[in-house]
XYZ file of C-alpha atoms in Angstrom:
357
model
C 129.112 -83.512 60.766
C 130.045 -85.676 57.767
C 127.179 -87.461 56.071
C 127.315 -91.247 56.447
C 128.246 -93.130 53.293
C 125.350 -95.186 51.858
C 125.441 -98.862 52.797
C 127.344 -101.073 50.327
C 127.754 -98.136 47.945
C 130.561 -99.838 46.008
C 129.278 -103.395 46.414
C 125.764 -103.196 44.942
C 124.255 -102.674 41.489
C 120.634 -101.711 40.814
C 119.219 -103.582 37.805
C 116.217 -102.105 35.954
C 114.507 -103.661 32.909
C 112.617 -101.112 30.826
C 111.050 -100.116 27.496
C 110.546 -96.447 28.420
C 112.242 -93.317 29.723
C 113.233 -93.692 33.356
C 111.496 -90.641 34.818
C 110.513 -92.772 37.822
C 114.110 -92.505 39.038
C 113.512 -88.890 40.112
C 111.440 -90.112 43.038
C 114.143 -92.606 43.963
C 117.015 -90.111 43.589
C 117.676 -89.642 47.340
C 118.111 -93.405 47.705
C 119.506 -94.596 44.359
C 121.771 -91.781 43.154
C 124.883 -92.983 45.052
C 124.667 -96.428 43.435
C 125.553 -97.788 40.007
C 122.603 -98.700 37.755
C 122.468 -101.418 35.115
C 119.609 -100.726 32.709
C 118.477 -103.548 30.435
C 116.477 -102.118 27.555
C 113.852 -104.465 26.189
C 112.121 -104.200 22.818
C 113.319 -102.008 19.946
C 117.083 -101.398 20.390
C 116.950 -98.296 18.186
C 114.722 -96.490 20.686
C 116.584 -93.999 22.877
C 115.936 -94.452 26.590
C 116.333 -91.221 28.566
C 117.848 -91.449 32.039
C 117.676 -88.443 34.406
C 120.953 -86.590 34.877
C 123.135 -87.376 37.843
C 122.813 -91.156 37.809
C 125.790 -93.424 37.201
C 124.619 -96.122 34.805
C 125.361 -98.483 31.943
C 122.645 -99.433 29.460
C 122.384 -102.605 27.398
C 119.923 -103.172 24.555
C 119.326 -106.306 22.506
C 122.158 -105.518 20.117
C 124.547 -105.284 23.071
C 123.303 -108.584 24.498
C 123.808 -110.315 21.144
C 127.285 -108.830 20.781
C 128.405 -109.820 24.276
C 126.909 -113.315 24.411
C 126.943 -114.316 20.754
C 124.937 -117.509 20.149
C 124.376 -117.841 23.907
C 122.158 -114.724 23.772
C 119.347 -117.165 22.943
C 118.960 -117.795 26.685
C 117.990 -114.144 27.345
C 114.283 -113.424 26.860
C 113.075 -110.732 24.459
C 109.990 -108.529 24.909
C 109.658 -109.595 28.536
C 111.038 -108.234 31.802
C 112.869 -111.548 32.181
C 115.640 -109.817 30.222
C 116.666 -108.227 33.540
C 118.736 -111.290 34.412
C 121.288 -110.216 31.809
C 122.067 -107.378 34.222
C 122.775 -109.902 36.956
C 125.219 -111.653 34.669
C 127.250 -108.595 33.625
C 127.376 -107.026 37.090
C 130.669 -107.260 38.938
C 129.233 -106.404 42.350
C 128.483 -108.693 45.294
C 124.850 -107.587 45.675
C 121.973 -106.874 43.292
C 118.759 -104.933 43.807
C 116.201 -105.094 41.007
C 113.078 -102.967 40.657
C 110.444 -102.332 37.969
C 109.970 -98.900 36.410
C 106.356 -98.622 37.617
C 107.385 -98.872 41.274
C 107.675 -95.782 43.424
C 108.686 -94.869 46.960
C 106.112 -96.055 49.499
C 105.379 -94.535 52.904
C 105.161 -96.335 56.217
C 102.111 -95.813 58.495
C 103.767 -92.762 60.063
C 104.042 -91.104 56.642
C 107.805 -91.512 56.381
C 109.215 -92.427 52.968
C 110.630 -95.956 52.929
C 114.205 -96.471 51.827
C 113.561 -99.890 50.294
C 117.169 -100.428 49.299
C 118.448 -99.806 52.830
C 115.995 -102.355 54.273
C 116.967 -104.962 51.685
C 120.618 -104.470 52.591
C 119.803 -104.943 56.286
C 117.937 -108.142 55.423
C 120.868 -109.488 53.406
C 123.484 -108.608 56.007
C 121.591 -110.363 58.822
C 121.401 -114.163 59.071
C 118.340 -116.232 58.191
C 116.724 -119.014 60.218
C 115.328 -121.578 57.732
C 115.597 -124.652 59.950
C 113.319 -123.591 62.827
C 110.583 -120.950 62.712
C 110.796 -118.052 65.171
C 107.324 -116.804 66.153
C 108.664 -113.251 66.584
C 109.756 -113.456 62.940
C 113.231 -111.994 62.365
C 115.044 -112.418 65.705
C 117.891 -110.127 64.622
C 115.741 -106.986 64.321
C 115.753 -104.363 67.057
C 113.167 -105.223 69.709
C 113.009 -108.917 68.827
C 114.909 -112.049 69.773
C 114.633 -115.806 69.750
C 111.619 -116.962 71.732
C 111.601 -119.512 74.526
C 112.079 -123.005 73.115
C 114.212 -121.943 70.146
C 117.251 -124.268 69.928
C 120.465 -122.511 70.910
C 122.370 -124.592 68.378
C 120.467 -122.869 65.551
C 120.638 -119.276 66.783
C 123.663 -118.293 64.715
C 121.499 -118.685 61.625
C 122.792 -119.067 58.065
C 123.842 -116.551 55.380
C 120.954 -114.744 53.688
C 120.992 -115.140 49.911
C 117.709 -113.448 48.958
C 115.573 -110.578 50.298
C 112.074 -110.539 48.796
C 110.175 -107.264 49.271
C 106.456 -106.503 48.955
C 104.218 -103.805 47.469
C 101.466 -101.427 48.488
C 98.643 -100.319 46.161
C 98.471 -102.656 43.115
C 98.858 -106.265 44.329
C 100.884 -108.793 42.359
C 97.904 -110.894 41.294
C 97.512 -113.351 38.438
C 95.063 -112.538 35.648
C 92.020 -114.484 36.974
C 92.323 -112.789 40.362
C 92.765 -109.396 38.662
C 89.567 -110.005 36.692
C 87.419 -110.822 39.723
C 89.014 -108.143 41.952
C 89.705 -105.239 39.579
C 89.496 -102.553 42.267
C 91.343 -104.333 45.048
C 94.358 -102.496 46.456
C 96.822 -103.615 49.099
C 96.760 -101.114 51.959
C 98.054 -103.464 54.666
C 101.525 -102.559 55.900
C 102.877 -105.463 57.953
C 106.004 -104.497 59.858
C 107.707 -107.884 59.615
C 110.553 -109.751 57.988
C 110.644 -113.530 58.127
C 112.734 -116.399 56.849
C 110.883 -118.765 54.526
C 111.333 -122.202 56.123
C 113.386 -124.927 54.499
C 111.225 -127.104 52.255
C 108.682 -124.351 51.625
C 108.321 -122.848 48.156
C 107.039 -119.318 47.571
C 105.903 -117.120 44.647
C 108.851 -114.779 44.077
C 108.060 -111.381 42.577
C 110.930 -109.707 40.723
C 109.753 -106.098 41.010
C 111.291 -105.451 44.474
C 114.022 -108.005 45.028
C 117.589 -108.111 46.321
C 120.101 -110.919 46.503
C 123.694 -111.811 47.223
C 125.086 -112.364 43.757
C 128.083 -114.318 45.041
C 125.912 -116.729 47.008
C 123.040 -117.385 44.571
C 123.589 -115.311 41.402
C 124.059 -118.183 38.918
C 120.610 -119.549 39.850
C 118.824 -116.210 39.315
C 117.882 -117.080 35.756
C 114.458 -115.771 34.745
C 113.930 -118.397 32.069
C 112.578 -118.225 28.521
C 109.610 -115.871 28.384
C 107.981 -113.404 26.023
C 108.668 -113.256 22.297
C 108.595 -116.676 20.652
C 107.705 -118.481 23.877
C 104.371 -120.034 24.916
C 104.388 -118.400 28.351
C 105.018 -115.079 30.103
C 104.836 -113.593 33.615
C 106.372 -116.716 35.133
C 109.976 -115.537 34.854
C 110.367 -114.537 38.491
C 108.262 -117.505 39.643
C 110.581 -119.934 37.867
C 113.675 -118.264 39.294
C 112.102 -118.281 42.760
C 111.398 -121.999 42.706
C 114.909 -122.741 41.451
C 116.713 -120.543 43.964
C 114.641 -121.882 46.856
C 115.453 -125.549 46.307
C 119.109 -124.633 45.791
C 119.230 -122.422 48.896
C 117.625 -125.249 50.891
C 120.234 -127.679 49.601
C 123.206 -125.379 50.279
C 121.982 -124.161 53.655
C 121.240 -120.565 52.631
C 118.364 -118.328 53.690
C 115.545 -116.521 51.876
C 113.678 -113.672 53.606
C 110.361 -112.041 52.726
C 108.412 -109.062 54.075
C 109.816 -105.549 54.429
C 110.553 -103.399 52.497
C 107.456 -102.172 50.687
C 107.421 -100.201 47.451
C 104.393 -98.446 45.853
C 103.283 -100.379 42.778
C 101.595 -97.760 40.642
C 100.247 -99.421 37.526
C 97.886 -102.363 37.049
C 98.704 -104.346 33.909
C 95.907 -105.436 31.572
C 94.348 -108.662 32.942
C 93.296 -109.868 29.479
C 96.823 -109.455 28.124
C 98.129 -111.117 31.274
C 95.747 -114.047 30.875
C 97.035 -114.685 27.369
C 100.588 -114.767 28.748
C 99.776 -116.783 31.854
C 97.180 -119.345 30.930
C 99.608 -122.182 30.190
C 101.569 -121.362 33.321
C 98.435 -121.478 35.460
C 97.791 -124.952 34.076
C 101.410 -126.135 34.168
C 102.146 -124.930 37.677
C 99.962 -127.685 39.094
C 102.697 -130.049 37.888
C 105.628 -127.680 38.389
C 105.046 -127.202 42.118
C 105.049 -130.956 42.934
C 108.175 -131.270 40.798
C 110.063 -128.638 42.770
C 108.742 -130.031 46.050
C 110.246 -133.399 45.183
C 113.602 -132.182 43.805
C 116.564 -133.866 45.479
C 120.057 -132.613 44.679
C 123.059 -134.931 45.180
C 125.528 -134.185 47.961
C 128.304 -133.585 45.448
C 126.392 -130.523 44.224
C 128.370 -128.106 46.378
C 128.180 -124.992 44.192
C 125.258 -123.072 42.743
C 126.403 -123.917 39.226
C 126.518 -127.654 39.952
C 123.080 -127.487 41.572
C 121.618 -125.582 38.643
C 123.014 -127.942 36.017
C 121.664 -130.899 37.968
C 118.302 -129.156 38.207
C 118.276 -128.630 34.439
C 118.716 -132.390 33.955
C 115.755 -133.082 36.216
C 113.653 -130.459 34.408
C 114.294 -132.219 31.104
C 113.728 -135.699 32.533
C 110.568 -134.980 34.524
C 108.926 -131.979 32.852
C 109.839 -132.612 29.231
C 106.723 -134.767 28.849
C 104.513 -131.946 30.154
C 105.432 -129.802 27.147
C 108.395 -129.567 24.788
C 108.900 -126.023 26.105
C 110.562 -127.520 29.194
C 113.135 -129.311 27.043
C 114.025 -125.936 25.516
C 114.065 -124.343 28.959
C 116.361 -127.050 30.338
C 118.787 -126.435 27.465
C 118.581 -122.672 28.081
C 119.431 -123.244 31.758
C 122.670 -124.924 30.673
C 123.422 -122.124 28.187
C 122.814 -119.572 30.957
C 125.384 -121.217 33.240
C 127.906 -121.440 30.402
C 127.410 -117.736 29.645
C 127.598 -116.826 33.341
C 130.882 -118.671 33.762
C 132.351 -117.065 30.641
C 131.586 -113.572 31.932
C 132.403 -114.419 35.562
C 135.354 -116.839 35.430
C 136.447 -116.173 39.013
C 133.032 -116.972 40.527
C 133.127 -120.583 39.366
C 135.851 -121.327 41.912
C 134.656 -118.806 44.493
C 131.157 -120.302 44.563
C 132.535 -123.642 45.672
C 134.200 -121.972 48.629
C 131.489 -119.497 49.662
C 128.444 -121.742 49.402
C 129.658 -124.216 51.972
C 128.585 -127.822 52.125
C 125.213 -129.190 51.154
C 122.689 -130.118 53.788
């Protein structure tokens, strides 16, 4: 009997940011080998990154980024995993899965290895239900449905733009929580996928994340972090807040829950605190900002939404710190670079994103 072809084999790229040899891919070989990898090398571009044999990949270091983007390379972070978003920009596939190099294959409660990529694909290919919460969580999963009282007019759902996965073992905590709970490990496996409701923000973690690049790709910018910047470890948070308000505006869905990966390595909480401390302070103003964002009805594409958002960032957060003026400018540069490398998506986005809500 012929072996089934992997789901979306020719429509999905796996993006991995790294500073080290990618030995971790050996554990993922049964699941990742059929797919194309985009490796974004951070740090010293003269260092040789070794990739196990048998994988189909392209690798970009800082020299490559500078060559491809020219002056616009200033929008891509250096010495921070935020550099991964360059991989989103150069991909030509419809879907992206991104994972960190300290994440391994997890096991479900029965002891079976979890094919995280397969679950993400299932999440993305099924609709989301952001306008009315279903108490059985994802109604499209086997063994579930819409519960009594769920409006029939909303049961078709909306396209899913983002699938946000979770982690067993080392939790994704901020530095203060790491310091007071140094031995805490996540052992709870919750067999659930749910749509994050419209109007609700969430802390997006970039280490186990998939998205529809055609639906939301231009908004998946991980900001200015790391070298030369006053903040780190907020790259995925920033992208998560941006994509959520844009998905809400365009009528797209964001799911969270399954799949789990095994997060193997706890980062140093003191180093993390140095990177995070301004973000911990600033987020008390950032969250109300994103909660109050209103995008005009004529913002009917992701690019238009993102450029409008950059204007609001400059107008309303620029007085918090000058960093946000720089970030707002970088958001514009990012869109300009995206459109240069993806000229066809500028028109396609207007058609595929539908009308604003």
